[in-house]
Coordinates of C-alpha atoms in Angstrom, one line a residue:
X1 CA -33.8 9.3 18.5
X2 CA -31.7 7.2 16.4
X3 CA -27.8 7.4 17.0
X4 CA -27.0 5.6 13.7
X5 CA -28.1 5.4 9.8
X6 CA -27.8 1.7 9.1
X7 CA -27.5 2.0 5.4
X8 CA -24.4 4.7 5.6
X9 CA -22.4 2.1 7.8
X10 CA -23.1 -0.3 5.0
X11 CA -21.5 1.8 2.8
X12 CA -18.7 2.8 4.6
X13 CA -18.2 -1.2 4.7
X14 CA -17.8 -1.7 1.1
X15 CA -15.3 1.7 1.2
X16 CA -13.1 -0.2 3.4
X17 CA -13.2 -3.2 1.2
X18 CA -11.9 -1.3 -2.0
X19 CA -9.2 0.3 0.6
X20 CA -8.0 -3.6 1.5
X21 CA -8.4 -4.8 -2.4
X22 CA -6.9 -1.6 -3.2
X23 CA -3.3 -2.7 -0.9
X24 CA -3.4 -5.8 -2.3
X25 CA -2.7 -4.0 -5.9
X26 CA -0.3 -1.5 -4.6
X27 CA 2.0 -4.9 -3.2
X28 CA 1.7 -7.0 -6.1
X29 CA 0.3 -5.5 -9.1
X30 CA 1.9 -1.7 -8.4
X31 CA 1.6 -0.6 -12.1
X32 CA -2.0 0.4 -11.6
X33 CA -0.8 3.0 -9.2
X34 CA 2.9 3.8 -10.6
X35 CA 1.9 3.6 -14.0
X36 CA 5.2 1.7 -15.0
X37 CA 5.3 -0.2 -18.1
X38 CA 8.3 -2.4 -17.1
X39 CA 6.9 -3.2 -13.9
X40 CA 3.4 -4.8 -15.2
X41 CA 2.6 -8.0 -14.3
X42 CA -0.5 -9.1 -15.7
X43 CA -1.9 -7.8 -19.2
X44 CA -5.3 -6.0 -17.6
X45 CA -2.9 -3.7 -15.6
X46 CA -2.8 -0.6 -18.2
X47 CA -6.4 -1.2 -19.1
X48 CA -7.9 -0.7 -15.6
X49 CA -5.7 1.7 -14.2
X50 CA -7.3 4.3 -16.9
X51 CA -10.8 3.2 -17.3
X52 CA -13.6 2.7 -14.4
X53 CA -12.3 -0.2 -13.8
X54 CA -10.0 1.0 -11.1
X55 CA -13.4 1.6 -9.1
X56 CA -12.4 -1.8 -7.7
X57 CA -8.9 -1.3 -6.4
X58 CA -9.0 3.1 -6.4
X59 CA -8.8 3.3 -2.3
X60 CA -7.8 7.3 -2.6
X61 CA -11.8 7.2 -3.8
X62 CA -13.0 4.9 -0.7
X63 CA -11.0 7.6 0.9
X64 CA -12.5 10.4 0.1
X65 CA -16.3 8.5 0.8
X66 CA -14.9 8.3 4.4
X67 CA -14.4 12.1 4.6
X68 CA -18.0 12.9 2.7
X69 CA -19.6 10.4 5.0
X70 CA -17.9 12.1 8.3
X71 CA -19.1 15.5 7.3
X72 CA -22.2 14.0 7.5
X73 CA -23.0 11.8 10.3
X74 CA -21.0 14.4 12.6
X75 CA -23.5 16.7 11.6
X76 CA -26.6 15.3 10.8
X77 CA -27.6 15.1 14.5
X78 CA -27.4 18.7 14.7
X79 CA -28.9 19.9 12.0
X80 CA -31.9 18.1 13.3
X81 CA -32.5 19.1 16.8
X82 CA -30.2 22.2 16.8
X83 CA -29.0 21.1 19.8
X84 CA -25.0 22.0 20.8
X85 CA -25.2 19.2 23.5
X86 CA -24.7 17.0 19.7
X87 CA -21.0 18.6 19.2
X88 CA -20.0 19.3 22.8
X89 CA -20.3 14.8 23.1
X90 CA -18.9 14.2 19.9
X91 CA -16.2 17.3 20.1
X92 CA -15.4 15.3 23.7
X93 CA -14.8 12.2 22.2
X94 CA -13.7 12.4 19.1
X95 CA -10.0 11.9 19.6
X96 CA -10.3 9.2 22.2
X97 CA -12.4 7.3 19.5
X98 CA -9.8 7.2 16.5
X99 CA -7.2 7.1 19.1
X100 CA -7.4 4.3 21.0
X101 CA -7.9 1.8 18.5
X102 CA -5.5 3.6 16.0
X103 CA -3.2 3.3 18.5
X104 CA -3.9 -0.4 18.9
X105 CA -3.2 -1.0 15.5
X106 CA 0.2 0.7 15.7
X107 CA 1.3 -1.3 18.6
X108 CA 0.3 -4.5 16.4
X109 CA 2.8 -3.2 13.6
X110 CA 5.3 -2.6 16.5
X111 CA 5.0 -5.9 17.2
X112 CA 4.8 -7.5 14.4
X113 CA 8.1 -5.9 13.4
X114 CA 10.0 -6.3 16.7
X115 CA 9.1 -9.9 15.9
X116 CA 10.6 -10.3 12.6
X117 CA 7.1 -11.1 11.1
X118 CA 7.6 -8.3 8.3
X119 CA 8.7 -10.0 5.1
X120 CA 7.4 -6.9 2.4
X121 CA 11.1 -6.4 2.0
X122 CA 11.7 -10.0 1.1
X123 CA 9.3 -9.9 -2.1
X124 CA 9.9 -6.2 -3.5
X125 CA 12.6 -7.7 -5.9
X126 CA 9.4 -9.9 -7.2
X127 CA 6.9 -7.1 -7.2
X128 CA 8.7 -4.2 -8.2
X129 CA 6.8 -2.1 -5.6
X130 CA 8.1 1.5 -4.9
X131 CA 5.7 1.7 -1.8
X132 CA 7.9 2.3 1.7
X133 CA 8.9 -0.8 3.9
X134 CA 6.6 -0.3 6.7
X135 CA 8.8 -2.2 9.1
X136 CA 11.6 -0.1 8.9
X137 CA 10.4 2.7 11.5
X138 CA 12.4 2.9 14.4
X139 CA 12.0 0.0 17.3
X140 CA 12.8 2.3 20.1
X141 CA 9.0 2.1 22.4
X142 CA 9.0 5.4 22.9
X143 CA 9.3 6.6 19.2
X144 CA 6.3 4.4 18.7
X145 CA 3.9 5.9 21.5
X146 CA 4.9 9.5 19.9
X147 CA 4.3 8.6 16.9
X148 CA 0.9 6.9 17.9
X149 CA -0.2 9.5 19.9
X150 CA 1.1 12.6 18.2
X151 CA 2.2 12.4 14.9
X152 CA -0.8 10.3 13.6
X153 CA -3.0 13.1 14.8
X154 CA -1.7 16.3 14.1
X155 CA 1.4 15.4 11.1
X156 CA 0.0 13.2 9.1
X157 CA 2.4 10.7 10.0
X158 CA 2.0 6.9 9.5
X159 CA 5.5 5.2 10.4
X160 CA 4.0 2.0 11.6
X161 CA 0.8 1.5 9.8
X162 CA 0.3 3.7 6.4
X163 CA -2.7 4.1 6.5
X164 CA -3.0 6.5 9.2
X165 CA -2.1 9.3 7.2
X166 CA -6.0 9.8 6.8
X167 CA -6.2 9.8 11.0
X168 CA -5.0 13.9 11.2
X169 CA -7.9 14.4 8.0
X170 CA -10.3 12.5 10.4
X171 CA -9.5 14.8 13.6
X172 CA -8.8 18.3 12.1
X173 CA -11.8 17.5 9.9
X174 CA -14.5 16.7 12.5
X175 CA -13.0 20.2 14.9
X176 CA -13.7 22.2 11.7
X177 CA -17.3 20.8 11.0
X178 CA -17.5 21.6 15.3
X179 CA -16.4 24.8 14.8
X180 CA -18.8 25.3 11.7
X181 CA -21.7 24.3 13.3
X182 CA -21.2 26.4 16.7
X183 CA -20.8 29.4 14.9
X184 CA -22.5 29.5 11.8
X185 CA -25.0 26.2 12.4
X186 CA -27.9 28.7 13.3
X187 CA -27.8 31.4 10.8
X188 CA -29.6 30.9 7.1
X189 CA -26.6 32.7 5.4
X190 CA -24.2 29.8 6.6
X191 CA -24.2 28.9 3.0
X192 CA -21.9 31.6 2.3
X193 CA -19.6 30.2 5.0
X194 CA -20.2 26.9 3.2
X195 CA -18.9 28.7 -0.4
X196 CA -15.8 30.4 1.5
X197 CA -14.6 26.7 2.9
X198 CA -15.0 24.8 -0.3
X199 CA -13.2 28.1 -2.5
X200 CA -10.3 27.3 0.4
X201 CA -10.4 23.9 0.6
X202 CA -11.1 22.5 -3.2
X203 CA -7.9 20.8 -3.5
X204 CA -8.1 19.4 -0.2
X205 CA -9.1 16.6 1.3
X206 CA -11.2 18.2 3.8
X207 CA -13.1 19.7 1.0
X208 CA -15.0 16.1 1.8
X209 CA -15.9 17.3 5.3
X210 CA -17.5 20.6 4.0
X211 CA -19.3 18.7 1.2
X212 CA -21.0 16.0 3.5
X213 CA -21.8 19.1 5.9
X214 CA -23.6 20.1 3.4
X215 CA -25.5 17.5 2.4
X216 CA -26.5 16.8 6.3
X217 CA -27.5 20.3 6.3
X218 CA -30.3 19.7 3.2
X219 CA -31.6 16.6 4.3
X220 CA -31.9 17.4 8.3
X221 CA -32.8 21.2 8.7
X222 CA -36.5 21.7 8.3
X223 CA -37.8 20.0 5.5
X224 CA -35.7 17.6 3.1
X225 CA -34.7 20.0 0.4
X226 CA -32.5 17.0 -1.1
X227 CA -34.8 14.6 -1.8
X228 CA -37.3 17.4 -3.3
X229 CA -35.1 19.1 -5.7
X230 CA -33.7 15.5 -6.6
X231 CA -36.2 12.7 -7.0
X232 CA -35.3 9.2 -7.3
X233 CA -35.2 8.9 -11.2
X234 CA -32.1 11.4 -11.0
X235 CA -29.8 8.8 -8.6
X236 CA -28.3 6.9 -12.2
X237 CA -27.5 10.0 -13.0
X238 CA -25.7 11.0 -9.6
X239 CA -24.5 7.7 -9.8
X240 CA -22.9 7.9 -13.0
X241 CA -21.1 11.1 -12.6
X242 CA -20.3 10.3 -9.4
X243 CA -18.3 6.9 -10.4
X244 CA -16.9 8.3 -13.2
X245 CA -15.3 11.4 -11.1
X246 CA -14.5 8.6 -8.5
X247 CA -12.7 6.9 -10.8
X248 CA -10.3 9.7 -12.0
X249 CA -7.1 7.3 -12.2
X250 CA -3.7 7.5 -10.5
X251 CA -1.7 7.0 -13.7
X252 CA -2.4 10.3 -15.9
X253 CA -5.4 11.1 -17.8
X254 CA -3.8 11.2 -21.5
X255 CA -5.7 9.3 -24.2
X256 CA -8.1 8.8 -21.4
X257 CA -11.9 9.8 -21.2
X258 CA -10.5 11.6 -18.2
X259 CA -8.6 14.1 -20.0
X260 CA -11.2 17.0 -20.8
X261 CA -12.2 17.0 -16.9
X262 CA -8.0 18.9 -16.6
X263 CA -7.2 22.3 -18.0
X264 CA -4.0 23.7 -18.8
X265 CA -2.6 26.1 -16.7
X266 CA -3.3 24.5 -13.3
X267 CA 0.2 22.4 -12.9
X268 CA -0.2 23.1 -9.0
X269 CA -3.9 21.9 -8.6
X270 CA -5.0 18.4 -7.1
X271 CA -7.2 16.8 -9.3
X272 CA -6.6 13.9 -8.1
X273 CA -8.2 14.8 -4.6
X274 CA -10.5 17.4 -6.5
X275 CA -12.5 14.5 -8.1
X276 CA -12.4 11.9 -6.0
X277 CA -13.8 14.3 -3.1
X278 CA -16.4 15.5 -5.7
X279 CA -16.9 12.3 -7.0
X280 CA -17.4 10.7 -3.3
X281 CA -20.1 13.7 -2.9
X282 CA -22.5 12.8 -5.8
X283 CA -22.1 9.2 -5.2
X284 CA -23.4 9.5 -1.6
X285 CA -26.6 12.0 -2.8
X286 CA -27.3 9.1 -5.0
X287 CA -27.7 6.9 -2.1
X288 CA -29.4 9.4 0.0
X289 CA -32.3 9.8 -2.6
X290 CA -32.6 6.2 -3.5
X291 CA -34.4 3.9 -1.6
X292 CA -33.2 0.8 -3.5
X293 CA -29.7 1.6 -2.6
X294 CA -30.3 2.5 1.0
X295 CA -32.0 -1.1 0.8
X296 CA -29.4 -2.4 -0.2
X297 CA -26.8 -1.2 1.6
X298 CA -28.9 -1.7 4.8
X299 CA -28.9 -5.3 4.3
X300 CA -27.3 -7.8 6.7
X301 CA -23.6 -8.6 4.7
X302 CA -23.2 -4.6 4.5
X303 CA -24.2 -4.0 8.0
X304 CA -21.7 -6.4 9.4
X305 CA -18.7 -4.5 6.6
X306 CA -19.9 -1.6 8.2
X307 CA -19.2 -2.8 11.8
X308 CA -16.5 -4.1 11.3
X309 CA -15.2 -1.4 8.8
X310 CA -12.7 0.6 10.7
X311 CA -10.8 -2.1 12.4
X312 CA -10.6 -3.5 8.6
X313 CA -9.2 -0.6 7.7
X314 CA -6.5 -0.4 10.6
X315 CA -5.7 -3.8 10.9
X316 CA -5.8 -4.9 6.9
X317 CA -2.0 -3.3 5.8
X318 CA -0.2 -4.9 8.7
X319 CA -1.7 -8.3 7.5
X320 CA -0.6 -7.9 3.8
X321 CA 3.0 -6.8 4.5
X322 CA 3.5 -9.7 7.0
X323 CA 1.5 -13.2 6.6
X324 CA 0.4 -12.1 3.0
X325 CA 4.3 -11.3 2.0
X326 CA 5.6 -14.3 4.0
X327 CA 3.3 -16.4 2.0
X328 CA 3.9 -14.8 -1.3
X329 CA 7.7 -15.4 -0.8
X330 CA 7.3 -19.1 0.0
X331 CA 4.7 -19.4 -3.1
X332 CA 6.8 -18.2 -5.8
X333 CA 9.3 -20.1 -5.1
X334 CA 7.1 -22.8 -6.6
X335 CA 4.8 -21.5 -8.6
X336 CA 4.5 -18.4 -11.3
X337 CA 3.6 -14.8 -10.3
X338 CA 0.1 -14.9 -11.3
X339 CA -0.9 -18.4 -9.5
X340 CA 1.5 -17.0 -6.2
X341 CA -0.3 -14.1 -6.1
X342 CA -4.0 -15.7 -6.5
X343 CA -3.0 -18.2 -3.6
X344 CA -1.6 -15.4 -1.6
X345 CA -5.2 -13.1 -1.4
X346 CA -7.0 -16.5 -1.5
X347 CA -5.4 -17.3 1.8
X348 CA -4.4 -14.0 3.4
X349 CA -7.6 -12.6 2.9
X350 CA -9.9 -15.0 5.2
X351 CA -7.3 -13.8 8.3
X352 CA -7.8 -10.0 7.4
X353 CA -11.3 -10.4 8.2
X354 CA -11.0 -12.7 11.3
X355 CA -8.9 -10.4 12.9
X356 CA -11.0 -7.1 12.1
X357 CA -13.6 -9.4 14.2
X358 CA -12.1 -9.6 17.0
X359 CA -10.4 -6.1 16.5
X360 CA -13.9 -5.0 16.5
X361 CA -15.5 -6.7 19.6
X362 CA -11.9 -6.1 21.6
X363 CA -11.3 -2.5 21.0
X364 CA -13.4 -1.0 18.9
X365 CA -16.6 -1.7 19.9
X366 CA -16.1 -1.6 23.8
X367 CA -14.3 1.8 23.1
X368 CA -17.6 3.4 21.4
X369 CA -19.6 1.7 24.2
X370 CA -17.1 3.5 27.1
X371 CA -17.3 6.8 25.4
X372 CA -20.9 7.0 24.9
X373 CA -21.8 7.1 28.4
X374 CA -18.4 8.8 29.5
X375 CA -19.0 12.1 27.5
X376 CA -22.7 12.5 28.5
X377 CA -21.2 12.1 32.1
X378 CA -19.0 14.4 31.4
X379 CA -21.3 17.2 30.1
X380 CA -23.8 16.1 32.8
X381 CA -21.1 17.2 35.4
X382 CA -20.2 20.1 33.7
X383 CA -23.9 21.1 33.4
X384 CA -24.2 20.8 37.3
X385 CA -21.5 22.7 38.0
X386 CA -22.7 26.0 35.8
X387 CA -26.3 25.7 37.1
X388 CA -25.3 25.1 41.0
X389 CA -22.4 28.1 40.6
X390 CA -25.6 30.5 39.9
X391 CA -27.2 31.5 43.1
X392 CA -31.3 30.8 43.4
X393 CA -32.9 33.4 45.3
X394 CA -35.8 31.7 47.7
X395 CA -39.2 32.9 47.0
X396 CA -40.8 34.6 50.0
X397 CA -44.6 33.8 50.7
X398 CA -46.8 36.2 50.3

């Protein structure tokens, strides 16, 4: 049996792309996310932050297509063979998996601020970026390790590297699609369990776990129901809606085409999170009912994105806020903001990439190919133990 789906690693790749394009914006062209007319610094600013054009740089959307996608590959498995064995290994490894590499990533922050490497601070008066100074977080080792271990996982914290705030998400997220599936997984009325979560969880970002659940659960147990309610000249469609819900912008939705998707009345609801999460959803049934698009996210250039996508992720932020500051600082000193900034991605891009390589075949790679084997050891042992603790009565001749 297959342990991957080539073409949804493909498209987790180009998620993590918009998430490093989507940095990149926040340090030096912040008014797409602030929404600050003094602080614009190129004339396309107000027009993309409020149109579809903020596809490109809108990471809380690439965000939200991680959680669909988890939902669904820690699931699909299941769903298919009805086999526990599926969630006991992945339920075993799960935190070991994001851990060890998140915790990599954190100890490359440390560093690079023990070091003196961090120079965000250096260019804010340039920018005019509200986002925290990652480099201010406490030096002391052992605040570090707690913070690593602990807070990323079950606070939301991200002192070192930002972008682990999604890590908690990740981990509480795949124990509630666990849970889900032990107790519910067999029994036809588990779409009422699926209604209950979402009512809970609609301005939530796990609301992206139970939606990718879902769609796991139509495509895997017994006969495809997605692809037979939904044939392939529905996916523009999908598609559409999807990227336009994806889209929803950080800066308000006034005089926007966004503006009839929020109702009065409803000052304490997410939207924000609502939409992407929803928008993530459609987007990914597009691709799962479309052969051209799982063609083309199956091809070679998204494969490798795909491989290398989570130590992008991890390792991308540190980059920008160190070499890609450093080099913006010593640029504008010679050269306008538009040209500084162009030389700055131009050059500090290239790096992001080489080091999600070797982040990749250093840590994240040899840590999947350890835990593999580890947790069907594990459960192998475990199996032993139950089956040998049960006394077999000899059969007598007769």
């Amino acid at each position: 049996m297959k342990t991957k789906i080539a073409y949804l690693d493909g498209f987790r790749g180009l998620a993590a792309c918009v998430v490093v394009v989507s940095h990149f914006f926040q340090v030096f062209a912040p008014s797409v996310f602030e929404g600050k007319p003094e602080i614009v610094h190129f004339p396309f600013e107000g027009f993309a932050a409020r149109t579809p054009l903020n596809l490109l740089f809108n990471g809380n959307f690439s965000v939200c297509v991680f959680f669909v996608l988890s939902g669904y590959v820690l699931s699909w498995r299941y769903f298919r063979t009805k086999d526990k064995m599926h969630i006991y290994a992945s339920a075993l490894r799960r935190f070991f998996r994001l851990a060890i590499p998140a915790t990599l990533s954190v100890c490359l922050a440390f560093a690079v601020m023990r070091l003196g490497w961090g120079f965000f601070d250096d260019i804010r008066q340039a920018t005019q970026s509200s986002m925290p100074d990652p480099f201010t977080a406490s030096s002391h080792v052992l605040v570090m390790i707690q913070e690593a271990l602990y807070h990323t996982f079950f606070t939301y914290g991200s002192a070192y590297n930002p972008v682990l705030w999604t890590m908690t998400y990740e981990l509480l997220g795949s124990f509630l699609i666990f849970g889900f599936l032990l107790t519910l997984g067999r029994f036809k009325l588990r779409i009422l369990g699926y209604a209950v979560l979402a009512a809970l969880l609609a301005d939530s970002y796990y609301l992206g776990f139970v939606l990718g659940m879902v769609l796991s659960d139509l495509m895997y147990s017994g006969r495809d129901r997605l692809t037979a309610f939904l044939p392939p000249w529905t996916t523009p469609l999908l598609l559409g809606a999807g990227l336009y819900l994806g889209s929803f912008p950080y800066v308000g939705t006034e005089n926007t085409i966004y503006s009839i998707l929020v109702w009065r009345g409803s000052s304490t609801f997410s939207f924000f999170v609502f939409y992407h999460t929803v928008g993530a959803c459609l987007t990914l049934t597009a691709l799962l009912i479309s052969p051209r698009l799982k063609s083309l996210f199956g091809r070679r250039p998204f494969l490798y994105l795909g491989r290398i996508s989570f130590s992008l992720y991890l390792v991308h932020f540190t980059i920008i806020c160190s070499l890609g500051s450093y080099l913006f600082y010593q640029f504008h000193l010679l050269f306008p903001y538009g040209l500084s900034t162009a030389l700055t991605v131009i050059l500090t891009t290239p790096l992001i990439f080489a080091v999600a390589h070797f982040f990749n075949r250093f840590v994240d790679a040899p840590t999947l190919a350890v835990l593999g084997p580890w947790s069907r050891r594990v459960l192998d042992r475990i199996g032993r133990k139950k089956s040998g603790s049960v006394p077999v009565e000899k059969s007598k001749g007769v």
